[in-house]
């Protein structure tokens, strides 16, 4: 109801300026009220229009005062009526001012509508009307002074006026009531034609003052129109001539579109070539600048064409090399593209969407944005569970990985019961998959066991934690014997965790041996790819510093803490998760009288 009322306000206020804005608003809002209220509002509008259609200014003022006297000077509704009076400090024409005011007064007389106006919607109406008035501030002060001469100069207008005058005369001398009634109907039809013509002229005028007049035909048609020569304006806009040009331009556009599609396909091919070249760079383990080379070719691939596959792989590459700030906006771009594609074809794109959500969740977790991380993990898990219902053999592993990531987050936030439940569900899925293919899934089982060990350490279940770590380490050592490049990093991870456990339980000899083995592995990896593995090296160095602090070996403590500090210094601000390791390292140094800011070269 409010929508329709605002539409009518807009129509009565803005029509004065010759704008079609009000009509557009009205059409858009039409149908939002029930039929009964629509009829009441429509009738109120017609009644208001009828009351002043033939009144002069003094009579209008008198009619207005009479209507307002029925309402009362103190009502808010009365104030609302007066708010229509000014536009930029200048009064609206009497016709339209009274149209608005008398319409409101008619509306107010209906008991139901009166209750509605007073009790619910006045503020909304007022705001909308002010907005409509603001829209016409930039239009000419009185468009009717411009448009009226155009109408008067038109021969058709004079023909209509003559017909109206003749009908009025015939009505006066009509010999029978039936004939008079018929003539009145004809007169009303002519009056409607006149009103429609005037409205059409205002609309044309509004249009030609909004559209760019770039063609010779438009310029000539505008000239004819402004001189009241509507038929000549129509004639200059020759249908066959315009349609012929339209057909030519559409053909030209279609050819250009076909060329564009062909160019896009070629660019996609070039992008895929650069993508492959970027990934090949990472196979050169003896090449010190392989990261920079790969990054260069990834960016060339995206410059050629921003394919979702290339975007995802580049984001993953940056992520794996600890370039989190650069990776995040690319993941988000991929996510936006995949969500649109998934709506059109969910079966094809849902797996990629889930993978992107998962990776973005990992990135948010590293950046300590845990709320976003959990939201992404949960969304990925829902998608993967749905996929696994249709094809468990393909997607159960993905469900287990999503559960593992969610459990890691819950473990880090000390939601240990939830984490335990998720880890155990993931472990159950992996063990079931391993029954058919133990070689493929044993690494996943080791991952969950390792993470369960960390969880049990937090919960002081040290015996269970040691059992988890030992089983995980045995699996990972066996895998590393077959493929050291892939699995040796994970051997170091479990050794570090087991060493920490043994250190906490004062099994220092075993702990030292495990820390040293993990350190040797991570030194080798960091030497081959410092950008990817330096953070892992710093973590084991910091842990060794803490170990020797407990053991009381100050010399070894300082040695390892200094080296950890030098590695962490350029990265801990960029990667928030390493902040806690930096804090622990600084504390170790300061506890032993070392000012970290004074450190020189790394002590080997």
XYZ file of C-alpha atoms in Angstrom, residues 14 16-19 87-88 90 92 135-147 202 205-206 209-210:
27
model
C 7.092 14.949 -10.917
C 5.012 18.916 -13.545
C 8.628 18.636 -14.635
C 7.720 16.480 -17.621
C 9.687 13.570 -16.181
C 11.337 22.765 -4.423
C 14.671 24.532 -3.923
C 10.415 27.892 -5.075
C 5.421 24.300 -7.206
C 15.378 14.230 -8.379
C 13.718 17.154 -10.181
C 15.903 19.891 -8.709
C 18.262 19.789 -11.666
C 15.517 20.010 -14.306
C 14.567 23.358 -15.884
C 12.567 25.642 -13.584
C 9.335 25.345 -15.570
C 9.405 22.832 -18.389
C 5.790 23.606 -19.244
C 6.961 27.001 -20.585
C 9.129 25.108 -23.079
C 6.846 22.201 -23.901
C 6.266 15.626 -22.395
C 10.790 16.043 -24.673
C 12.103 14.250 -21.584
C 16.950 15.777 -23.250
C 18.350 12.565 -21.777
